[in-house]
Tab-separated table of C-alpha atoms in Angstrom:
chain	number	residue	atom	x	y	z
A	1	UNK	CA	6.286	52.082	-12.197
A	2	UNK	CA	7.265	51.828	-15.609
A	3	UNK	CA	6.184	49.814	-18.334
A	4	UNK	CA	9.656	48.774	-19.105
A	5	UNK	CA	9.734	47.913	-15.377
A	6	UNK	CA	6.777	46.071	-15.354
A	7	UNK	CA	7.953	43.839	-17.869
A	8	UNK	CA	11.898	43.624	-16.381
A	9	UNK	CA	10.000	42.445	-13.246
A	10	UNK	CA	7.662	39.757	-15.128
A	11	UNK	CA	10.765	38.563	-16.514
A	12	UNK	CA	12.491	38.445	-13.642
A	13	UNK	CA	9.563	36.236	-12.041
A	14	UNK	CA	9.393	33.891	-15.138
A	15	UNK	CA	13.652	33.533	-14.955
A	16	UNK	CA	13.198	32.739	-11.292
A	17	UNK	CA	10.742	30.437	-11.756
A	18	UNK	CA	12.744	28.605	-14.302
A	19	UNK	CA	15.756	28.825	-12.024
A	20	UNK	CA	13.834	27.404	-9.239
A	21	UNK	CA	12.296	24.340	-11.504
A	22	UNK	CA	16.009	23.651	-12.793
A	23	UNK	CA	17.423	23.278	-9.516
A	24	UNK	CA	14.434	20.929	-8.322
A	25	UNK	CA	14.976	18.836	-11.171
A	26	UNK	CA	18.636	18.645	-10.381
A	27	UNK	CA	18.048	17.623	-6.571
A	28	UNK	CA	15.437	15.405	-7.195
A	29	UNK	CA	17.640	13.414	-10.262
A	30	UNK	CA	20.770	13.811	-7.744
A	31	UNK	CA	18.801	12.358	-4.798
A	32	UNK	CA	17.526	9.382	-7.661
A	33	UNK	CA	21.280	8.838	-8.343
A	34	UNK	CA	22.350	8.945	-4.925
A	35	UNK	CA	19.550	5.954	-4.390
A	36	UNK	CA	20.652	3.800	-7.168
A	37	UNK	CA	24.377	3.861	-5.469
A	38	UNK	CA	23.177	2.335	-2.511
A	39	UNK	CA	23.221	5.399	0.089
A	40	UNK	CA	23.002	3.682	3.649
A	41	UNK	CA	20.382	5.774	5.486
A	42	UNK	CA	21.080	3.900	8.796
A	43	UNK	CA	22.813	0.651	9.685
A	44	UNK	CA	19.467	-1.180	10.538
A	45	UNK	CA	18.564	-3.220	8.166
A	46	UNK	CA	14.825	-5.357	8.071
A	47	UNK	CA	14.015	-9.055	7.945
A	48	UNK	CA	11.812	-10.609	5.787
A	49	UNK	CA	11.198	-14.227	6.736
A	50	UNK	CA	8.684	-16.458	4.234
A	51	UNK	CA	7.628	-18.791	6.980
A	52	UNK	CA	7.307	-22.523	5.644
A	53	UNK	CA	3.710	-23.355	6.096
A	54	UNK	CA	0.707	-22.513	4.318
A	55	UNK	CA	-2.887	-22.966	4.894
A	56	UNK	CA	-5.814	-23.886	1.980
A	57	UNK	CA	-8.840	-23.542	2.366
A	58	UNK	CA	-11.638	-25.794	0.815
A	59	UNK	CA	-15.726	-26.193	1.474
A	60	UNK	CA	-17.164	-29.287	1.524
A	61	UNK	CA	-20.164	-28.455	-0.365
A	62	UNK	CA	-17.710	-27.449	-2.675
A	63	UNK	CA	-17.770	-31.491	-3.026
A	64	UNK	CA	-21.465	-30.815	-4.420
A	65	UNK	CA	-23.579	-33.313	-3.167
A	66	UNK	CA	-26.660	-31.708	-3.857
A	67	UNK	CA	-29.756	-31.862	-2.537
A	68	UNK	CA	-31.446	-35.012	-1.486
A	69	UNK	CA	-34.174	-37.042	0.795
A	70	UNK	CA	-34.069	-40.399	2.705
A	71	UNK	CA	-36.055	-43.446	1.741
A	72	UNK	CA	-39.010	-43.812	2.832
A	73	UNK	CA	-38.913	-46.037	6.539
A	74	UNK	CA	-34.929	-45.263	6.937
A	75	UNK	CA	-33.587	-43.956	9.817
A	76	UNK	CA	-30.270	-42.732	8.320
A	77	UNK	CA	-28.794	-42.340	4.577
A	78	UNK	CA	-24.749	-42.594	3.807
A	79	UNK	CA	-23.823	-40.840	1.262
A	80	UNK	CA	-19.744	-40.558	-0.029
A	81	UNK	CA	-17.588	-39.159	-2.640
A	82	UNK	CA	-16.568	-42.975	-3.610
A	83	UNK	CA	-19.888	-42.963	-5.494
A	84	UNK	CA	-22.573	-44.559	-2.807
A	85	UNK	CA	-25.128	-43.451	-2.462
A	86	UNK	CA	-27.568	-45.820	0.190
A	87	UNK	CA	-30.818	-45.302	1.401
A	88	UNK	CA	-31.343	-41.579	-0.230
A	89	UNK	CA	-31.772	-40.034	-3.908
A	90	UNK	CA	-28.899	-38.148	-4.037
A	91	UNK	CA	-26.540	-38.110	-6.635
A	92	UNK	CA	-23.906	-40.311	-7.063
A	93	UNK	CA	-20.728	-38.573	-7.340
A	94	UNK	CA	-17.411	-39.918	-7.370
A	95	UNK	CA	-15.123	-37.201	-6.715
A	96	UNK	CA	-12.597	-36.205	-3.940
A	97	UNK	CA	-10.032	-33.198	-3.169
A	98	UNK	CA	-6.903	-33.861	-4.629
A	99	UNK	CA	-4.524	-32.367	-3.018
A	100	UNK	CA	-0.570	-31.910	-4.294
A	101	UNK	CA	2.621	-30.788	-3.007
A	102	UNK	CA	4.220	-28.771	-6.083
A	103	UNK	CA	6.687	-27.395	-4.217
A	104	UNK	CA	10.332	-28.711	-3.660
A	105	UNK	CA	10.500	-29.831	-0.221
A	106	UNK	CA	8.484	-32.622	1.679
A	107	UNK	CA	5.584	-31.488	3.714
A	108	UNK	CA	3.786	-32.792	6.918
A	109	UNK	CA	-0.156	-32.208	5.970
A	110	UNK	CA	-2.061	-31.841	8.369
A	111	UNK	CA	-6.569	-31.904	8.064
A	112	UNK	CA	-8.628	-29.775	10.270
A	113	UNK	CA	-12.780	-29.057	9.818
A	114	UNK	CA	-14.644	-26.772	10.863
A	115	UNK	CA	-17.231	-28.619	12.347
A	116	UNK	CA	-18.212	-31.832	13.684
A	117	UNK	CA	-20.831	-34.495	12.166
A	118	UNK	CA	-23.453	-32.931	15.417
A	119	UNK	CA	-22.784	-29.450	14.017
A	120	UNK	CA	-22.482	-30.014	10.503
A	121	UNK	CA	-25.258	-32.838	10.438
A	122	UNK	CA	-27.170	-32.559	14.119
A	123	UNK	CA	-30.130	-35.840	14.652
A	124	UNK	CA	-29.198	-38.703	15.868
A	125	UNK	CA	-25.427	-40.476	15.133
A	126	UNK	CA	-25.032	-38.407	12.079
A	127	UNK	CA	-21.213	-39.226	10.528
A	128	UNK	CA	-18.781	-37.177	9.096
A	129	UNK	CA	-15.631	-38.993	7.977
A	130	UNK	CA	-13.117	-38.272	5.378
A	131	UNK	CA	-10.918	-40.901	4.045
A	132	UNK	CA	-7.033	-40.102	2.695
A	133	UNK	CA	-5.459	-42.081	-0.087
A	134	UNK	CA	-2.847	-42.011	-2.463
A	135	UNK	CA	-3.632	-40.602	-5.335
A	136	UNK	CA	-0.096	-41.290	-6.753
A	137	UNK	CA	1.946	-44.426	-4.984
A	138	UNK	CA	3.981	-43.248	-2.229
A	139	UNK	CA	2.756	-40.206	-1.760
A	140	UNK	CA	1.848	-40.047	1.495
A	141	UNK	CA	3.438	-41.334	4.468
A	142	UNK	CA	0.921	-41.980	6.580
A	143	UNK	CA	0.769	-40.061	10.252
A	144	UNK	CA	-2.351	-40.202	12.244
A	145	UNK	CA	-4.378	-42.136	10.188
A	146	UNK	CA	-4.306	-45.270	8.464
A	147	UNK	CA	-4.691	-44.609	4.482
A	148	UNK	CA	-7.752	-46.135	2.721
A	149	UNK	CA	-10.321	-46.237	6.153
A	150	UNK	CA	-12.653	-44.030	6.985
A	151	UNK	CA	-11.978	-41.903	9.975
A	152	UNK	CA	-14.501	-38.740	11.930
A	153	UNK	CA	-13.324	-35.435	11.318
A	154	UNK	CA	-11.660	-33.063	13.716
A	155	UNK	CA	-12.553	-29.797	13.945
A	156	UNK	CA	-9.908	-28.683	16.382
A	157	UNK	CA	-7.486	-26.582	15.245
A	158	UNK	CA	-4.432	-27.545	13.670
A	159	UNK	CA	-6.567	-30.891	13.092
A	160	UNK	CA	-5.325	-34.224	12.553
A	161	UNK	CA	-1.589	-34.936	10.776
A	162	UNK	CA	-2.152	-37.161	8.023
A	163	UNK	CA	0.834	-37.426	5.664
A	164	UNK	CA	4.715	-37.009	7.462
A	165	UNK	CA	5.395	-36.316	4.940
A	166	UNK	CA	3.735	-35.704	1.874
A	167	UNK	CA	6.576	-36.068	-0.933
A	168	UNK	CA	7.240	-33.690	-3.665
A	169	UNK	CA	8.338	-35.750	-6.000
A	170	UNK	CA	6.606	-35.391	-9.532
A	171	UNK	CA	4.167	-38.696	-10.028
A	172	UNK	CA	4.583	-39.467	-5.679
A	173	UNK	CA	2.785	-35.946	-4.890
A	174	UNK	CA	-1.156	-36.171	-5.068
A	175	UNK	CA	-3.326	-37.396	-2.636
A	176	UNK	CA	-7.169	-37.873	-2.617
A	177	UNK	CA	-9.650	-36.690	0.724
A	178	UNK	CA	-12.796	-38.598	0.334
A	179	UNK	CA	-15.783	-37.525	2.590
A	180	UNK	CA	-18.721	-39.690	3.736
A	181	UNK	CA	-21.594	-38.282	5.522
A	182	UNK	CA	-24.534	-40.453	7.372
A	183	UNK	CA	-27.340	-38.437	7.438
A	184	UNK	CA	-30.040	-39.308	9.982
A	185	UNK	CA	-33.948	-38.613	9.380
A	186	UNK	CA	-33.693	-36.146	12.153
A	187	UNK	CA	-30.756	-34.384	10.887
A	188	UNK	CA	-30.504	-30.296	10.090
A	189	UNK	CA	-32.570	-29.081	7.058
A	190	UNK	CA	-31.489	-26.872	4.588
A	191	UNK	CA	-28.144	-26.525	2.426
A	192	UNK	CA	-25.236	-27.276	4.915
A	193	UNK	CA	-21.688	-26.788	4.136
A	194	UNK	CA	-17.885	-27.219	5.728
A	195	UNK	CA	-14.842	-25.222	5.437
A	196	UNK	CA	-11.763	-27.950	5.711
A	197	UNK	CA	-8.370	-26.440	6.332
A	198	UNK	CA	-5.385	-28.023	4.561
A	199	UNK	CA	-1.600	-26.866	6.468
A	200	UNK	CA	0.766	-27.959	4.942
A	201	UNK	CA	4.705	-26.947	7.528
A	202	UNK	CA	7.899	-27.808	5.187
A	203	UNK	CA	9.922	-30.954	6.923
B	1	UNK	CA	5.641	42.717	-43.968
B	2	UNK	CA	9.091	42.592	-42.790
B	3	UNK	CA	7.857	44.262	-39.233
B	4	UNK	CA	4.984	41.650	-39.456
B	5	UNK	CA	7.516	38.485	-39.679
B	6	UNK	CA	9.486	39.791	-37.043
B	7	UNK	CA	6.640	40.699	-34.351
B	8	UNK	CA	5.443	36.770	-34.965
B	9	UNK	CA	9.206	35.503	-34.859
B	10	UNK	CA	9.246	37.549	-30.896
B	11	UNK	CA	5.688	35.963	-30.128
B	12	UNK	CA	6.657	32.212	-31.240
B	13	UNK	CA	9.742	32.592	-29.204
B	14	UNK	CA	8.209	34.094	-26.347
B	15	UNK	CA	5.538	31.073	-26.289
B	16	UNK	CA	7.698	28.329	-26.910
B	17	UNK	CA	9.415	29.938	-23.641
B	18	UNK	CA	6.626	29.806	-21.825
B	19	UNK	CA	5.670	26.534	-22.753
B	20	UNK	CA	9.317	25.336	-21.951
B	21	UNK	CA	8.973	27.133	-18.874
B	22	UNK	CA	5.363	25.280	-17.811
B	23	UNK	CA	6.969	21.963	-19.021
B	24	UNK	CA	10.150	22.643	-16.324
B	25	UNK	CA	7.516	23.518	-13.411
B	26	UNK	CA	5.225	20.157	-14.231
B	27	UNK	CA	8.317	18.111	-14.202
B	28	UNK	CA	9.874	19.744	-11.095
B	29	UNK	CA	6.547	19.644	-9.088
B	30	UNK	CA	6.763	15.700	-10.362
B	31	UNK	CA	9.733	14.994	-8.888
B	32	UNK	CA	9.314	17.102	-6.090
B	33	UNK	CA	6.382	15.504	-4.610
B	34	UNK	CA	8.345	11.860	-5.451
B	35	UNK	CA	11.173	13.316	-3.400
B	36	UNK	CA	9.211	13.787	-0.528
B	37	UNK	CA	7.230	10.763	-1.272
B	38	UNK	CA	10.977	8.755	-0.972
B	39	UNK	CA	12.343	10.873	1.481
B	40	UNK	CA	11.513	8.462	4.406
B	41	UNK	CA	11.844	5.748	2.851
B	42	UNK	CA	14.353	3.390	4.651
B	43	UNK	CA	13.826	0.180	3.099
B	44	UNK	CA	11.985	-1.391	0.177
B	45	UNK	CA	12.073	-5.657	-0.282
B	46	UNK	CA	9.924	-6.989	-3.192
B	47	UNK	CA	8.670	-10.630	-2.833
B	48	UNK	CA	7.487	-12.258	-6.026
B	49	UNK	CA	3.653	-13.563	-5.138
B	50	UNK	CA	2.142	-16.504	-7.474
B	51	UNK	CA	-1.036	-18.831	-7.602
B	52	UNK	CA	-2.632	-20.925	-9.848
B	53	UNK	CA	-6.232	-21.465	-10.221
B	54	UNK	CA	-7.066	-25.450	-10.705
B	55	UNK	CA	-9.361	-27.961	-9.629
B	56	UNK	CA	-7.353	-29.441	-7.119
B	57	UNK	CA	-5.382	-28.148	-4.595
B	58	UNK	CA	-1.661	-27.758	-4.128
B	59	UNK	CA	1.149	-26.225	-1.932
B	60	UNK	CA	4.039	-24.855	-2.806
B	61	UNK	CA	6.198	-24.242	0.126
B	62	UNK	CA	9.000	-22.293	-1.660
B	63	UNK	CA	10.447	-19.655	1.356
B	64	UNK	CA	11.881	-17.184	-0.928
B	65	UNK	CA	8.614	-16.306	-2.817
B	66	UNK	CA	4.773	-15.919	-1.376
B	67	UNK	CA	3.629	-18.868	-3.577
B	68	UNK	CA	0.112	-20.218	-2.493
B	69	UNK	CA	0.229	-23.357	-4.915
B	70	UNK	CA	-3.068	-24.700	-6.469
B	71	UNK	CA	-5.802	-23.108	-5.080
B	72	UNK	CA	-9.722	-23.866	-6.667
B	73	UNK	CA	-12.214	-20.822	-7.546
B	74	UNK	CA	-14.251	-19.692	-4.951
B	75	UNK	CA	-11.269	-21.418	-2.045
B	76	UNK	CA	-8.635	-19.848	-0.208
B	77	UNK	CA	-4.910	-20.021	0.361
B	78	UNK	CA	-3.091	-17.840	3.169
B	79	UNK	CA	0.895	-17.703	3.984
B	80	UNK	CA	2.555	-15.769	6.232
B	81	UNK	CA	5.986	-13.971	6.177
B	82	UNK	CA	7.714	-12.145	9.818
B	83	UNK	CA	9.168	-8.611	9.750
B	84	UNK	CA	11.604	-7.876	11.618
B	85	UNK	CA	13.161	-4.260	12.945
B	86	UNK	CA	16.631	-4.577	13.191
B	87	UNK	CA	16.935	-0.448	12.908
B	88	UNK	CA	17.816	1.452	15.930
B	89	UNK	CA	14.562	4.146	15.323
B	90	UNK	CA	10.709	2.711	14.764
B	91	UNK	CA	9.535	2.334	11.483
B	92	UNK	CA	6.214	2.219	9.660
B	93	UNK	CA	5.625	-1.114	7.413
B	94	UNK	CA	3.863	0.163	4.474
B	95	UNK	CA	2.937	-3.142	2.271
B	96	UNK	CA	1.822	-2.937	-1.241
B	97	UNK	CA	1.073	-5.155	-3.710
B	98	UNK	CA	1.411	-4.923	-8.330
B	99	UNK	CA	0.543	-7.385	-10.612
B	100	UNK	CA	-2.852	-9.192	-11.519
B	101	UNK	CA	-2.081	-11.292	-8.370
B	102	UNK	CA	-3.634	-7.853	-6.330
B	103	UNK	CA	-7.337	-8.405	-7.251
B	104	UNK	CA	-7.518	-11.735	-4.876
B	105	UNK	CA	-4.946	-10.879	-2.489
B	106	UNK	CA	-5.330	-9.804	0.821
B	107	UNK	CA	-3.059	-8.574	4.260
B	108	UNK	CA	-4.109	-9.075	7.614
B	109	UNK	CA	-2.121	-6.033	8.387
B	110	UNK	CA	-0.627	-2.992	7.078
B	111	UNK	CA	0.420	0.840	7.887
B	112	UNK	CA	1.781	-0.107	11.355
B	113	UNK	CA	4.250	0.635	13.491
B	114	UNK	CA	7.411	-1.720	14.234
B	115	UNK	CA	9.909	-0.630	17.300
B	116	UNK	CA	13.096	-1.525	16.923
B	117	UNK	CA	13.922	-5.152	17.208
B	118	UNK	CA	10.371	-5.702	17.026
B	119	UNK	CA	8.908	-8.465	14.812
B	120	UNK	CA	5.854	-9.401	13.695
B	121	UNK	CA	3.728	-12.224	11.449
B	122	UNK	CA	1.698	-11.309	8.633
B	123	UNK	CA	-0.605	-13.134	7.044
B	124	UNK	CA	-1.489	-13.120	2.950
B	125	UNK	CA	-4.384	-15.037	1.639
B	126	UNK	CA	-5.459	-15.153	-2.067
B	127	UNK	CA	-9.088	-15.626	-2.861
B	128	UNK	CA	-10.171	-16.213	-5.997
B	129	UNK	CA	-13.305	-15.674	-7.742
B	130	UNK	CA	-15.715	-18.712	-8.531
B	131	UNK	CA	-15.508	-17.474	-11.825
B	132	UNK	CA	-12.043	-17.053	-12.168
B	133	UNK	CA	-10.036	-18.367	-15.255
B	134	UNK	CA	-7.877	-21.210	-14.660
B	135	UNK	CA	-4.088	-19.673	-15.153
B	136	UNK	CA	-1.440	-18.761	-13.507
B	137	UNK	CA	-1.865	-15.147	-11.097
B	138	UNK	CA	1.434	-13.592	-10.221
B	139	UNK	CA	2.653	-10.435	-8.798
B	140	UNK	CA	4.872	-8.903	-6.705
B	141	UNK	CA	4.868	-7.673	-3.054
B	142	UNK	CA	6.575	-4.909	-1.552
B	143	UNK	CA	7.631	-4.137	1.644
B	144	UNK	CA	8.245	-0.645	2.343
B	145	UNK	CA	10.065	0.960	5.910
B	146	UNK	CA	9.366	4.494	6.381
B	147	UNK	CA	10.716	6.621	9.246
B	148	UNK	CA	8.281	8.111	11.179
């Protein structure tokens, strides 16, 4: 061969080449501008549903107490989020979980633990209570338990409704979850923690 | 000299050809493999995805967006949205997520299969970071169908 053939056939190579990169880029921007005009590729079509209810998520300990030991000669200490602290050295602390609705629909809350005061706590009559309240005035509507007292956990799933419903109305959307804990001198050792479980379902 | 000028004048042309050339491949390859890439494609929906990181906790039930509300470092929020196959073929749900909401977000499912009329619930759930800063997260979801 040649070299004037040699180089007629490099050329060649190179023009196809560029012939075959033109025409990709063509198909591919055709296909793009097919897209953009809405091509129908079947008459299915998929729905996406955003159900209305949502879970959170929040551990006690989270709600530091600390650590802590009984008085000497008790048999139990109570210690709450209201700022008591009786019969123990624990800290005093005097805060809740606020919880608000900042959406734009009412919501029925309900309050669900993951354990019970024997599980969380163990010894003898241990208590684990939490205690809703409104945070803002009318906030709440109250369901299964009566704001302001102090009430035992449940730790069965959904858990217990306690606002139907909880408004969303700026300055009537915040509540307060309060949590009291009586802590027996035979109780579990050791740092000890709760998951709670806040589901909220739109009215 | 004259012979000189000209011989360069050939090889400048003869590169910037070349280079012209290796620019057309890169750029077809590009939007070759993104034509495949799309070719199955059936479907795409994007769902705008928010939360905000603050010391109490909040919901937002809004049903057009995945918004998880207030949620506290180191806590958890989780909603859940149901796709439904209303092709006639199966398809494959391919679910990806953009924006800073992606670090702390999280799918109980993806990559599977729907047949048609099929439907199922997924489940999102942000977690943030104890050490998160307190702002707002946001993103955006997509929901991808693909033909099998």
């Amino acid at each position: 061969m040649t070299e004037k053939k040699l180089i007629k056939k490099k050329i060649d190579t190179i023009s196809l080449m560029g012939y075959i990169s033109i025409l990709v880029i063509i198909l591919s921007l055709a296909n793009i501008g097919v897209r953009l005009t809405g091509r129908a590729t079947d008459a299915g079509i998929v729905n996406v549903t955003i159900e209305s209810k949502t879970n959170i998520n929040f551990i006690v300990s989270g709600v530091d107490f600390g650590s802590g030991n009984l008085d000497l000669g008790v048999t139990s200490a109570t210690i709450d989020t209201l700022g008591n602290v009786i019969n123990g050295n624990w800290t005093a602390i005097t805060q809740g979980f606020v919880i608000e609705n900042i959406g734009n629909e009412n919501v029925t809350l309900q309050l669900a633990t993951g354990k019970n005061a024997d599980t969380l706590l163990g010894g003898t009559n241990s208590v684990y209570q939490y205690n809703v309240s409104n945070s803002e005035a009318s906030s709440c509507t109250e369901s299964n338990v009566t704001l302001g007292l102090w009430v035992d956990v449940n730790s069965t799933s959904p858990g217990t409704s306690i606002c139907n419903p909880l408004n969303f109305e700026s300055s009537k959307n915040e509540i307060r979850v309060d949590i009291k804990l009586t802590i027996p001198s035979d109780a579990n050792t050791g740092l000890q923690s709760d998951i709670f479980t806040a589901t909220a379902t739109a009215v | 000299m004259a012979k000189n000028l000209k011989k360069n004048k050939r090889f400048t042309k003869t590169y910037l050809s070349y280079l012209i050339l290796i620019l057309l491949v890169i750029l077809a390859i590009f939007l070759m493999i993104n034509l495949i890439n799309n070719f199955n494609i059936l479907e795409k929906k994007e769902i705008f995805a928010s939360f905000i990181v603050s010391e109490h906790i909040g919901f937002d039930l809004n049903d057009s967006a995945l918004t998880f509300g207030l949620v506290q470092p180191g806590q958890s929020s989780s909603r859940e949205i149901s796709v439904e196959n209303n092709h006639e073929i199966p398809v494959l749900v391919n679910i990806i997520s953009k924006g800073d909401i992606s670090d702390f977000l999280i799918v109980s499912e993806n990559d599977f299969i729907l047949k048609p009329n099929e439907k199922k619930e997924i489940s999102f759930s942000v977690f943030p970071l104890k050490d998160i800063e307190f702002k707002e997260y946001k993103g955006v979801v997509e929901i991808i169908l693909k033909k099998i």
